[in-house]
mmCIF file of C-alpha atoms and ligand atoms in Angstrom:
data_model
loop_
_atom_site.group_PDB
_atom_site.id
_atom_site.type_symbol
_atom_site.label_atom_id
_atom_site.label_comp_id
_atom_site.label_asym_id
_atom_site.label_seq_id
_atom_site.Cartn_x
_atom_site.Cartn_y
_atom_site.Cartn_z
ATOM 1 C CA MET Z 20 -33.770 37.914 26.474
ATOM 2 C CA LEU Z 21 -37.480 38.179 27.363
ATOM 3 C CA VAL Z 22 -39.734 36.615 24.710
ATOM 4 C CA LEU Z 23 -43.510 36.768 24.428
ATOM 5 C CA GLY Z 24 -44.851 33.607 22.745
ATOM 6 C CA LEU Z 25 -48.229 33.353 20.982
ATOM 7 C CA GLU Z 26 -49.869 30.095 19.833
ATOM 8 C CA THR Z 27 -53.028 30.157 17.688
ATOM 9 C CA SER Z 28 -52.641 27.281 15.200
ATOM 10 C CA CYS Z 29 -55.861 25.471 16.091
ATOM 11 C CA ASP Z 30 -58.362 25.632 18.967
ATOM 12 C CA GLU Z 31 -56.192 26.885 21.826
ATOM 13 C CA THR Z 32 -55.021 30.446 22.427
ATOM 14 C CA GLY Z 33 -51.702 30.089 24.245
ATOM 15 C CA VAL Z 34 -49.565 32.951 25.554
ATOM 16 C CA ALA Z 35 -46.332 32.755 27.563
ATOM 17 C CA LEU Z 36 -43.323 34.784 28.694
ATOM 18 C CA TYR Z 37 -39.958 33.005 28.528
ATOM 19 C CA ASP Z 38 -36.711 34.513 29.717
ATOM 20 C CA SER Z 39 -33.455 33.043 28.368
ATOM 21 C CA GLU Z 40 -31.793 33.526 31.785
ATOM 22 C CA GLN Z 41 -34.644 32.839 34.201
ATOM 23 C CA GLY Z 42 -36.720 30.308 32.241
ATOM 24 C CA LEU Z 43 -40.497 30.287 31.951
ATOM 25 C CA LEU Z 44 -42.029 33.237 33.834
ATOM 26 C CA ALA Z 45 -45.746 32.792 33.082
ATOM 27 C CA ASP Z 46 -48.077 31.025 30.705
ATOM 28 C CA ALA Z 47 -51.820 31.211 30.081
ATOM 29 C CA LEU Z 48 -54.159 29.239 27.896
ATOM 30 C CA PHE Z 49 -57.719 29.543 26.711
ATOM 31 C CA SER Z 50 -59.095 26.296 25.295
ATOM 32 C CA GLN Z 51 -61.974 26.538 22.826
ATOM 33 C CA ILE Z 52 -63.077 22.941 23.414
ATOM 34 C CA ASP Z 53 -66.535 23.954 24.705
ATOM 35 C CA LEU Z 54 -67.040 26.171 21.652
ATOM 36 C CA HIS Z 55 -66.346 23.375 19.151
ATOM 37 C CA ARG Z 56 -67.820 20.444 21.092
ATOM 38 C CA ALA Z 57 -71.345 21.018 19.734
ATOM 39 C CA PHE Z 58 -69.962 20.501 16.209
ATOM 40 C CA GLY Z 59 -67.917 17.376 17.078
ATOM 41 C CA GLY Z 60 -64.670 19.001 15.879
ATOM 42 C CA VAL Z 61 -62.918 22.311 15.258
ATOM 43 C CA VAL Z 62 -64.823 24.888 13.160
ATOM 44 C CA PRO Z 63 -62.000 27.018 11.662
ATOM 45 C CA GLU Z 64 -63.922 30.310 11.368
ATOM 46 C CA LEU Z 65 -65.135 30.113 14.972
ATOM 47 C CA ALA Z 66 -61.587 29.314 16.076
ATOM 48 C CA SER Z 67 -60.155 32.422 14.371
ATOM 49 C CA ARG Z 68 -62.817 34.734 15.808
ATOM 50 C CA ASP Z 69 -62.259 33.405 19.301
ATOM 51 C CA HIS Z 70 -58.459 33.845 19.085
ATOM 52 C CA VAL Z 71 -59.128 37.540 18.303
ATOM 53 C CA LYS Z 72 -61.200 37.840 21.481
ATOM 54 C CA ARG Z 73 -58.787 36.035 23.809
ATOM 55 C CA MET Z 74 -55.362 37.243 22.678
ATOM 56 C CA LEU Z 75 -54.945 40.664 24.299
ATOM 57 C CA PRO Z 76 -56.506 39.737 27.690
ATOM 58 C CA LEU Z 77 -54.189 36.695 27.864
ATOM 59 C CA ILE Z 78 -51.146 38.862 27.056
ATOM 60 C CA ARG Z 79 -52.118 41.280 29.856
ATOM 61 C CA GLN Z 80 -52.592 38.299 32.173
ATOM 62 C CA VAL Z 81 -49.105 36.835 31.604
ATOM 63 C CA LEU Z 82 -47.469 40.253 31.959
ATOM 64 C CA ALA Z 83 -49.254 40.755 35.285
ATOM 65 C CA GLU Z 84 -48.402 37.231 36.513
ATOM 66 C CA ALA Z 85 -44.735 37.640 35.578
ATOM 67 C CA GLU Z 86 -44.686 41.188 37.021
ATOM 68 C CA ARG Z 87 -43.254 42.542 33.782
ATOM 69 C CA THR Z 88 -44.262 45.422 31.532
ATOM 70 C CA ALA Z 89 -44.576 45.454 27.756
ATOM 71 C CA ALA Z 90 -41.513 47.741 27.627
ATOM 72 C CA GLN Z 91 -39.349 44.898 28.974
ATOM 73 C CA ILE Z 92 -40.200 42.465 26.136
ATOM 74 C CA ASP Z 93 -37.248 41.919 23.762
ATOM 75 C CA ALA Z 94 -39.038 39.942 21.015
ATOM 76 C CA VAL Z 95 -42.302 38.290 20.010
ATOM 77 C CA ALA Z 96 -42.530 34.652 18.831
ATOM 78 C CA TYR Z 97 -45.657 33.327 17.162
ATOM 79 C CA THR Z 98 -46.779 30.099 15.486
ATOM 80 C CA ALA Z 99 -46.434 30.630 11.726
ATOM 81 C CA GLY Z 100 -47.595 27.115 10.726
ATOM 82 C CA PRO Z 101 -48.581 24.409 10.129
ATOM 83 C CA GLY Z 102 -52.204 24.849 11.156
ATOM 84 C CA LEU Z 103 -55.491 26.531 10.245
ATOM 85 C CA VAL Z 104 -54.652 29.583 8.128
ATOM 86 C CA GLY Z 105 -57.278 31.917 9.642
ATOM 87 C CA ALA Z 106 -56.291 30.973 13.169
ATOM 88 C CA LEU Z 107 -52.570 31.324 12.396
ATOM 89 C CA LEU Z 108 -53.175 34.762 10.874
ATOM 90 C CA VAL Z 109 -54.617 36.044 14.156
ATOM 91 C CA GLY Z 110 -51.417 35.186 16.032
ATOM 92 C CA ALA Z 111 -49.159 36.390 13.212
ATOM 93 C CA SER Z 112 -50.936 39.769 12.841
ATOM 94 C CA CYS Z 113 -50.996 40.321 16.554
ATOM 95 C CA ALA Z 114 -47.303 39.420 16.928
ATOM 96 C CA GLN Z 115 -46.211 41.625 14.016
ATOM 97 C CA ALA Z 116 -48.342 44.558 15.229
ATOM 98 C CA LEU Z 117 -46.931 44.345 18.763
ATOM 99 C CA ALA Z 118 -43.366 43.939 17.475
ATOM 100 C CA LEU Z 119 -43.780 47.034 15.289
ATOM 101 C CA ALA Z 120 -45.300 49.061 18.130
ATOM 102 C CA TRP Z 121 -42.640 47.987 20.612
ATOM 103 C CA GLY Z 122 -39.747 48.230 18.140
ATOM 104 C CA VAL Z 123 -38.624 44.620 18.702
ATOM 105 C CA PRO Z 124 -38.136 41.652 16.316
ATOM 106 C CA ALA Z 125 -40.787 39.002 15.628
ATOM 107 C CA VAL Z 126 -40.052 35.377 14.764
ATOM 108 C CA GLY Z 127 -42.407 32.816 13.215
ATOM 109 C CA VAL Z 128 -42.128 29.407 14.905
ATOM 110 C CA HIS Z 129 -42.905 25.999 13.411
ATOM 111 C CA HIS Z 130 -45.680 24.486 15.547
ATOM 112 C CA MET Z 131 -44.177 20.971 15.522
ATOM 113 C CA GLU Z 132 -40.734 22.313 16.439
ATOM 114 C CA GLY Z 133 -42.489 23.960 19.364
ATOM 115 C CA HIS Z 134 -43.930 20.592 20.439
ATOM 116 C CA LEU Z 135 -40.594 18.854 19.850
ATOM 117 C CA LEU Z 136 -38.735 21.301 22.126
ATOM 118 C CA ALA Z 137 -41.396 21.481 24.891
ATOM 119 C CA PRO Z 138 -39.632 18.752 26.957
ATOM 120 C CA MET Z 139 -36.649 21.174 27.150
ATOM 121 C CA LEU Z 140 -38.752 23.147 29.652
ATOM 122 C CA GLU Z 141 -38.543 20.175 32.076
ATOM 123 C CA GLN Z 142 -35.787 18.818 34.332
ATOM 124 C CA PRO Z 143 -33.784 16.881 33.274
ATOM 125 C CA ALA Z 144 -33.978 18.209 29.719
ATOM 126 C CA PRO Z 145 -33.051 15.802 26.918
ATOM 127 C CA ALA Z 146 -29.594 16.218 25.332
ATOM 128 C CA PHE Z 147 -29.018 15.987 21.552
ATOM 129 C CA PRO Z 148 -28.957 13.689 19.658
ATOM 130 C CA PHE Z 149 -32.234 11.852 20.275
ATOM 131 C CA VAL Z 150 -35.137 10.233 18.459
ATOM 132 C CA ALA Z 151 -38.414 12.167 18.706
ATOM 133 C CA LEU Z 152 -41.880 10.712 18.361
ATOM 134 C CA LEU Z 153 -44.217 13.569 17.462
ATOM 135 C CA VAL Z 154 -47.831 12.573 18.032
ATOM 136 C CA SER Z 155 -50.440 15.301 17.720
ATOM 137 C CA GLY Z 156 -53.851 15.798 16.138
ATOM 138 C CA GLY Z 157 -52.288 16.562 12.754
ATOM 139 C CA HIS Z 158 -48.938 14.740 12.757
ATOM 140 C CA THR Z 159 -47.353 11.388 13.594
ATOM 141 C CA GLN Z 160 -43.648 11.461 12.859
ATOM 142 C CA LEU Z 161 -40.431 9.796 13.958
ATOM 143 C CA VAL Z 162 -37.533 12.217 13.651
ATOM 144 C CA ARG Z 163 -33.799 11.963 14.325
ATOM 145 C CA VAL Z 164 -32.872 15.202 16.089
ATOM 146 C CA ASP Z 165 -29.195 16.275 16.111
ATOM 147 C CA GLY Z 166 -29.870 19.836 17.244
ATOM 148 C CA ILE Z 167 -32.392 22.623 16.755
ATOM 149 C CA GLY Z 168 -33.247 22.676 13.050
ATOM 150 C CA ARG Z 169 -31.241 19.494 12.399
ATOM 151 C CA TYR Z 170 -34.090 17.102 11.714
ATOM 152 C CA GLU Z 171 -34.130 13.897 9.692
ATOM 153 C CA LEU Z 172 -37.578 12.444 9.085
ATOM 154 C CA LEU Z 173 -37.386 8.682 9.739
ATOM 155 C CA GLY Z 174 -41.046 7.822 9.277
ATOM 156 C CA GLU Z 175 -44.546 9.262 9.364
ATOM 157 C CA SER Z 176 -48.198 8.363 9.084
ATOM 158 C CA LEU Z 177 -49.396 7.625 5.573
ATOM 159 C CA ASP Z 178 -52.982 8.549 6.536
ATOM 160 C CA ASP Z 179 -54.504 9.619 9.880
ATOM 161 C CA ALA Z 180 -52.306 11.073 12.625
ATOM 162 C CA ALA Z 181 -52.416 9.224 15.974
ATOM 163 C CA GLY Z 182 -54.449 12.006 17.643
ATOM 164 C CA GLU Z 183 -56.780 12.152 14.663
ATOM 165 C CA ALA Z 184 -57.332 8.380 14.982
ATOM 166 C CA PHE Z 185 -58.242 8.861 18.669
ATOM 167 C CA ASP Z 186 -60.621 11.716 17.777
ATOM 168 C CA LYS Z 187 -62.335 9.934 14.870
ATOM 169 C CA THR Z 188 -62.657 6.640 16.756
ATOM 170 C CA ALA Z 189 -64.197 8.444 19.738
ATOM 171 C CA LYS Z 190 -66.653 10.249 17.464
ATOM 172 C CA LEU Z 191 -67.924 7.069 15.838
ATOM 173 C CA MET Z 192 -68.499 5.576 19.298
ATOM 174 C CA GLY Z 193 -70.538 8.641 20.265
ATOM 175 C CA LEU Z 194 -67.890 10.100 22.616
ATOM 176 C CA ARG Z 195 -67.165 13.780 23.134
ATOM 177 C CA TYR Z 196 -64.560 15.882 21.314
ATOM 178 C CA PRO Z 197 -61.562 15.745 21.706
ATOM 179 C CA GLY Z 198 -61.490 11.967 21.652
ATOM 180 C CA GLY Z 199 -57.995 11.275 23.001
ATOM 181 C CA PRO Z 200 -58.657 12.074 26.657
ATOM 182 C CA GLU Z 201 -62.134 10.466 26.441
ATOM 183 C CA ILE Z 202 -60.784 7.159 25.098
ATOM 184 C CA ALA Z 203 -57.966 7.224 27.662
ATOM 185 C CA ARG Z 204 -60.538 7.736 30.441
ATOM 186 C CA LEU Z 205 -62.777 4.853 29.271
ATOM 187 C CA ALA Z 206 -59.780 2.572 28.684
ATOM 188 C CA GLU Z 207 -58.958 2.734 32.408
ATOM 189 C CA GLN Z 208 -62.139 0.702 33.124
ATOM 190 C CA GLY Z 209 -61.620 -1.656 30.158
ATOM 191 C CA VAL Z 210 -61.066 -5.404 30.420
ATOM 192 C CA ALA Z 211 -57.899 -6.396 28.552
ATOM 193 C CA GLY Z 212 -58.127 -9.239 26.072
ATOM 194 C CA ARG Z 213 -61.870 -9.097 25.324
ATOM 195 C CA PHE Z 214 -61.097 -7.446 21.989
ATOM 196 C CA VAL Z 215 -57.760 -7.528 20.182
ATOM 197 C CA PHE Z 216 -57.124 -5.010 17.404
ATOM 198 C CA PRO Z 217 -54.397 -5.172 14.723
ATOM 199 C CA ARG Z 218 -51.007 -3.408 15.050
ATOM 200 C CA PRO Z 219 -50.902 -1.774 11.584
ATOM 201 C CA MET Z 220 -47.687 -1.949 9.518
ATOM 202 C CA THR Z 221 -45.647 -3.605 12.266
ATOM 203 C CA ASP Z 222 -45.173 -6.836 10.293
ATOM 204 C CA ARG Z 223 -43.178 -5.129 7.550
ATOM 205 C CA PRO Z 224 -39.914 -3.174 7.744
ATOM 206 C CA GLY Z 225 -39.819 0.614 7.905
ATOM 207 C CA LEU Z 226 -40.876 3.390 10.229
ATOM 208 C CA ASP Z 227 -44.091 4.634 8.612
ATOM 209 C CA PHE Z 228 -47.501 4.371 10.259
ATOM 210 C CA SER Z 229 -51.095 3.885 9.140
ATOM 211 C CA PHE Z 230 -53.946 4.414 11.575
ATOM 212 C CA SER Z 231 -57.035 4.744 9.395
ATOM 213 C CA GLY Z 232 -57.650 0.951 9.231
ATOM 214 C CA LEU Z 233 -57.741 0.826 13.022
ATOM 215 C CA LYS Z 234 -60.583 3.313 13.012
ATOM 216 C CA THR Z 235 -62.574 1.088 10.596
ATOM 217 C CA PHE Z 236 -61.765 -1.967 12.733
ATOM 218 C CA THR Z 237 -63.156 -0.152 15.770
ATOM 219 C CA LEU Z 238 -66.288 0.871 13.868
ATOM 220 C CA ASN Z 239 -66.932 -2.711 12.751
ATOM 221 C CA THR Z 240 -66.408 -4.055 16.286
ATOM 222 C CA TRP Z 241 -68.717 -1.411 17.768
ATOM 223 C CA GLN Z 242 -71.416 -2.069 15.140
ATOM 224 C CA GLN Z 243 -71.243 -5.844 15.706
ATOM 225 C CA CYS Z 244 -71.755 -5.298 19.438
ATOM 226 C CA ARG Z 245 -74.645 -2.907 18.807
ATOM 227 C CA SER Z 246 -76.413 -5.260 16.397
ATOM 228 C CA ALA Z 247 -76.101 -7.967 19.071
ATOM 229 C CA GLY Z 248 -77.904 -5.540 21.408
ATOM 230 C CA ASP Z 249 -74.810 -4.671 23.470
ATOM 231 C CA GLU Z 250 -74.264 -0.916 23.805
ATOM 232 C CA SER Z 251 -73.160 -1.116 27.428
ATOM 233 C CA GLU Z 252 -70.669 1.252 29.028
ATOM 234 C CA GLN Z 253 -68.407 -1.743 29.753
ATOM 235 C CA THR Z 254 -68.294 -2.642 26.062
ATOM 236 C CA ARG Z 255 -67.326 0.926 25.178
ATOM 237 C CA CYS Z 256 -64.556 0.760 27.793
ATOM 238 C CA ASP Z 257 -63.319 -2.606 26.482
ATOM 239 C CA ILE Z 258 -63.229 -1.295 22.890
ATOM 240 C CA ALA Z 259 -61.503 1.931 24.017
ATOM 241 C CA LEU Z 260 -58.840 -0.148 25.781
ATOM 242 C CA ALA Z 261 -58.316 -2.438 22.758
ATOM 243 C CA PHE Z 262 -57.951 0.611 20.488
ATOM 244 C CA GLN Z 263 -55.552 2.411 22.834
ATOM 245 C CA GLN Z 264 -53.452 -0.731 23.328
ATOM 246 C CA ALA Z 265 -53.176 -1.151 19.542
ATOM 247 C CA VAL Z 266 -52.030 2.468 19.043
ATOM 248 C CA VAL Z 267 -49.630 2.363 21.994
ATOM 249 C CA GLU Z 268 -48.053 -0.953 20.990
ATOM 250 C CA THR Z 269 -47.718 0.126 17.354
ATOM 251 C CA LEU Z 270 -45.995 3.372 18.385
ATOM 252 C CA THR Z 271 -43.753 1.466 20.825
ATOM 253 C CA ILE Z 272 -42.661 -1.086 18.197
ATOM 254 C CA LYS Z 273 -41.760 1.706 15.752
ATOM 255 C CA CYS Z 274 -39.903 3.699 18.405
ATOM 256 C CA ARG Z 275 -37.855 0.633 19.332
ATOM 257 C CA ARG Z 276 -37.041 0.144 15.660
ATOM 258 C CA ALA Z 277 -36.047 3.817 15.241
ATOM 259 C CA LEU Z 278 -33.739 3.634 18.271
ATOM 260 C CA LYS Z 279 -32.135 0.454 16.922
ATOM 261 C CA GLN Z 280 -31.705 1.971 13.448
ATOM 262 C CA THR Z 281 -30.083 5.156 14.773
ATOM 263 C CA GLY Z 282 -28.162 3.544 17.640
ATOM 264 C CA LEU Z 283 -29.554 6.232 19.989
ATOM 265 C CA LYS Z 284 -30.777 5.661 23.553
ATOM 266 C CA SER Z 285 -32.831 8.811 24.193
ATOM 267 C CA LEU Z 286 -36.421 9.167 23.092
ATOM 268 C CA VAL Z 287 -38.469 12.377 23.270
ATOM 269 C CA ILE Z 288 -42.242 12.166 22.913
ATOM 270 C CA ALA Z 289 -44.197 15.323 22.193
ATOM 271 C CA GLY Z 290 -47.584 16.559 20.993
ATOM 272 C CA GLY Z 291 -51.070 16.005 22.450
ATOM 273 C CA VAL Z 292 -50.969 12.187 22.403
ATOM 274 C CA SER Z 293 -47.748 12.224 24.480
ATOM 275 C CA ALA Z 294 -50.027 13.162 27.405
ATOM 276 C CA ASN Z 295 -51.412 9.605 27.225
ATOM 277 C CA ARG Z 296 -50.407 7.705 30.374
ATOM 278 C CA ALA Z 297 -50.474 4.246 28.765
ATOM 279 C CA LEU Z 298 -48.142 5.458 26.014
ATOM 280 C CA ARG Z 299 -45.715 6.978 28.519
ATOM 281 C CA GLN Z 300 -45.693 3.792 30.599
ATOM 282 C CA ALA Z 301 -45.127 1.517 27.579
ATOM 283 C CA LEU Z 302 -42.255 3.668 26.304
ATOM 284 C CA GLU Z 303 -40.704 3.929 29.761
ATOM 285 C CA LYS Z 304 -40.749 0.135 30.050
ATOM 286 C CA MET Z 305 -39.188 -0.269 26.601
ATOM 287 C CA LEU Z 306 -36.463 2.343 27.249
ATOM 288 C CA GLY Z 307 -35.799 0.688 30.635
ATOM 289 C CA GLU Z 308 -35.068 -2.594 28.824
ATOM 290 C CA LEU Z 309 -32.688 -0.741 26.482
ATOM 291 C CA ASN Z 310 -30.966 1.174 29.328
ATOM 292 C CA GLY Z 311 -32.150 4.370 27.708
ATOM 293 C CA GLN Z 312 -34.335 7.258 28.781
ATOM 294 C CA VAL Z 313 -37.638 8.740 27.659
ATOM 295 C CA PHE Z 314 -38.409 12.463 27.987
ATOM 296 C CA TYR Z 315 -41.749 14.251 27.825
ATOM 297 C CA ALA Z 316 -43.317 17.524 28.911
ATOM 298 C CA ARG Z 317 -45.823 18.014 31.740
ATOM 299 C CA PRO Z 318 -49.338 17.193 30.371
ATOM 300 C CA ARG Z 319 -50.262 20.892 29.952
ATOM 301 C CA PHE Z 320 -47.242 21.391 27.638
ATOM 302 C CA CYS Z 321 -47.945 18.225 25.595
ATOM 303 C CA THR Z 322 -51.050 19.777 24.048
ATOM 304 C CA ASP Z 323 -50.939 23.201 22.372
ATOM 305 C CA ASN Z 324 -49.531 26.012 24.531
ATOM 306 C CA GLY Z 325 -47.677 29.318 24.332
ATOM 307 C CA ALA Z 326 -44.687 28.208 26.420
ATOM 308 C CA MET Z 327 -43.288 25.918 23.716
ATOM 309 C CA ILE Z 328 -43.568 28.713 21.135
ATOM 310 C CA ALA Z 329 -41.858 31.262 23.400
ATOM 311 C CA TYR Z 330 -39.069 28.730 24.122
ATOM 312 C CA ALA Z 331 -38.513 27.648 20.493
ATOM 313 C CA GLY Z 332 -38.678 31.266 19.274
ATOM 314 C CA CYS Z 333 -36.185 32.350 21.912
ATOM 315 C CA GLN Z 334 -33.616 29.741 20.770
ATOM 316 C CA ARG Z 335 -33.785 31.085 17.204
ATOM 317 C CA LEU Z 336 -33.769 34.747 18.295
ATOM 318 C CA LEU Z 337 -30.665 34.146 20.441
ATOM 319 C CA VAL Z 338 -28.695 33.253 17.294
ATOM 320 C CA GLY Z 339 -30.058 36.289 15.429
ATOM 321 C CA GLN Z 340 -32.852 34.650 13.434
ATOM 322 C CA HIS Z 341 -36.062 36.647 13.020
ATOM 323 C CA ASP Z 342 -38.626 37.608 10.361
ATOM 324 C CA GLY Z 343 -39.231 40.768 8.384
ATOM 325 C CA PRO Z 344 -42.420 42.774 8.986
ATOM 326 C CA ALA Z 345 -44.548 40.825 6.454
ATOM 327 C CA ILE Z 346 -47.419 38.794 7.867
ATOM 328 C CA GLY Z 347 -47.024 35.283 6.460
ATOM 329 C CA VAL Z 348 -48.270 31.904 7.635
ATOM 330 C CA GLN Z 349 -48.080 28.396 6.177
ATOM 331 C CA ALA Z 350 -50.821 25.767 6.422
ATOM 332 C CA ARG Z 351 -48.267 23.125 5.406
ATOM 333 C CA TRP Z 352 -44.614 23.432 6.268
ATOM 334 C CA PRO Z 353 -42.110 20.526 6.353
ATOM 335 C CA MET Z 354 -40.068 20.717 9.564
ATOM 336 C CA GLU Z 355 -36.937 19.456 7.752
ATOM 337 C CA SER Z 356 -36.876 22.727 5.757
ATOM 338 C CA LEU Z 357 -36.082 24.773 8.900
ATOM 339 C CA PRO Z 358 -32.590 26.270 9.169
ATOM 340 C CA ALA Z 359 -30.181 24.769 11.705
ATOM 341 C CA ILE Z 360 -28.971 26.954 14.541
HETATM 342 O O1 KG4 C 413 -50.722 18.743 19.988
HETATM 343 P P1 KG4 C 413 -52.183 18.950 20.073
HETATM 344 O O2 KG4 C 413 -52.739 19.690 21.249
HETATM 345 O O3 KG4 C 413 -52.724 19.674 18.809
HETATM 346 C C1 KG4 C 413 -52.204 19.485 17.535
HETATM 347 O O4 KG4 C 413 -51.123 20.038 17.238
HETATM 348 O O5 KG4 C 413 -52.852 18.708 16.801
HETATM 349 O O6 KG4 C 413 -52.824 17.488 19.997
HETATM 350 C C2 KG4 C 413 -54.190 17.294 20.098
HETATM 351 C C3 KG4 C 413 -54.462 15.807 19.960
HETATM 352 C C4 KG4 C 413 -55.936 15.501 19.834
HETATM 353 O O7 KG4 C 413 -56.100 14.619 18.758
HETATM 354 C C5 KG4 C 413 -56.259 14.832 21.165
HETATM 355 O O8 KG4 C 413 -57.320 13.893 21.082
HETATM 356 C C6 KG4 C 413 -54.946 14.176 21.521
HETATM 357 O O9 KG4 C 413 -53.976 15.106 21.120
HETATM 358 N N1 KG4 C 413 -54.814 13.904 22.962
HETATM 359 C C7 KG4 C 413 -54.708 12.660 23.471
HETATM 360 C C8 KG4 C 413 -54.658 12.809 24.874
HETATM 361 N N2 KG4 C 413 -54.708 14.157 25.161
HETATM 362 C C9 KG4 C 413 -54.799 14.808 23.963
HETATM 363 N N3 KG4 C 413 -54.681 11.458 22.875
HETATM 364 C C10 KG4 C 413 -54.577 10.368 23.675
HETATM 365 N N4 KG4 C 413 -54.534 10.434 25.015
HETATM 366 C C11 KG4 C 413 -54.565 11.606 25.664
HETATM 367 N N5 KG4 C 413 -54.511 11.648 27.000
HETATM 368 ZN ZN1 ZN C 414 -50.174 20.970 18.493
#
C-alpha cells in the first residue's frame, strides 16, 4: 500500500511517501523557522498561509524523488490534531481534496501517535510493549504502549511541556527561536557545576512533571548575573548547561520510575526534544544499567515530519480504518481515545 503523508500541525510542512512493502520512499520538509523567528515564536495565521504555499510543490517533489505518479497512491494520511487549527485545516483540506480526486481513502492521524511511531522507521525497530517518553513543544508524557492505539497514560506535565520550557527559557535569555537547539548548542561550552538547578517533582512519588518553575529559576539566575554586570557568553553557556542538565535528569528519573513500575525494559523517546544529545546519552546510560534498550528516530524524524504521519496512517489503513469525506481537525485530542488496531 502506497501512502502519501501530510503534516501541517505547526510550523513545518512535511510530506512523505511510505510503502507498506518497501518502506519509506521519499520525504520532504519545509521549515517555517525563518518566517516566525522575527516574532520569537509561531504566528498561527502566518503558519497556515505558508502551508498553503508549500504543500503542492512538496507533494510533486516527493513523487518525483520516489519516481511514482499520483495514480499509484493508494491513500492519503494527514495530521488531524492536536495542533493549530488553521494549520491543521490546510493539511486536512488538501488531503481530503486529493483523496476525492484520486478516488482513494483519507485517514486523519494523531500527531503524537505519529511521533510515538517514528522510531519504527529505524533499525532495529522497538517491539511492543514499551514505555514511551513523548517530549515535544506541546506535550510531555510517559505512556505505556502495548500496541498501536493501546496507550495508557502514566504521567504528564502539569504545566509547560519540555520543549516549551526550552523555548521559553531561551527567549528570556535573548536566544533565537526555537530554543531547544540553541540551548543544546550553548550547553556544549558550559562549565558543569557553576550553577545547579532544581529537579522538579522528583522528590515525591508519581510520574507527572512540572517545568514552569525551572524557567523562573533560570530567569532569576540570569537576572542576578546581569545585575552583577555579568552578561558574558560563558555565563549564558553555563546557565544553558545547568538548565539542560536539570531537564535531562528529571526526565531520566521519571523514565527509570516508569520502567520500574511497568516492569518493562524498552524505552522509546520521541518528539522534538528526543533529538537532544544529552538526553539520549543519559537515557542510554540508564537503560544500560538496567540491561534494557532505548529507541529513538534519526534527528530529522524527531521533530515534525511527514514520514511519521505516512507511517502511522498506513498502519491504520492496513486494518481498514479511514475517515469519511468530512474535513475535521481537533486542536486537543487525547491519544488514549484512539482505537486499537
Ligand atoms: O515535535 P516538535 O517538532 O513539535 C511539536 O510537536 O511540538 O518539537 C519541537 C520542540 C521545540 O520546543 C524545540 O525547541 C524542541 O522540540 N527541540 C529540542 C531540540 N530540538 C528541538 N529541544 C532540546 N534539544 C534539541 N536538540
Ligand atoms: Zn510535533
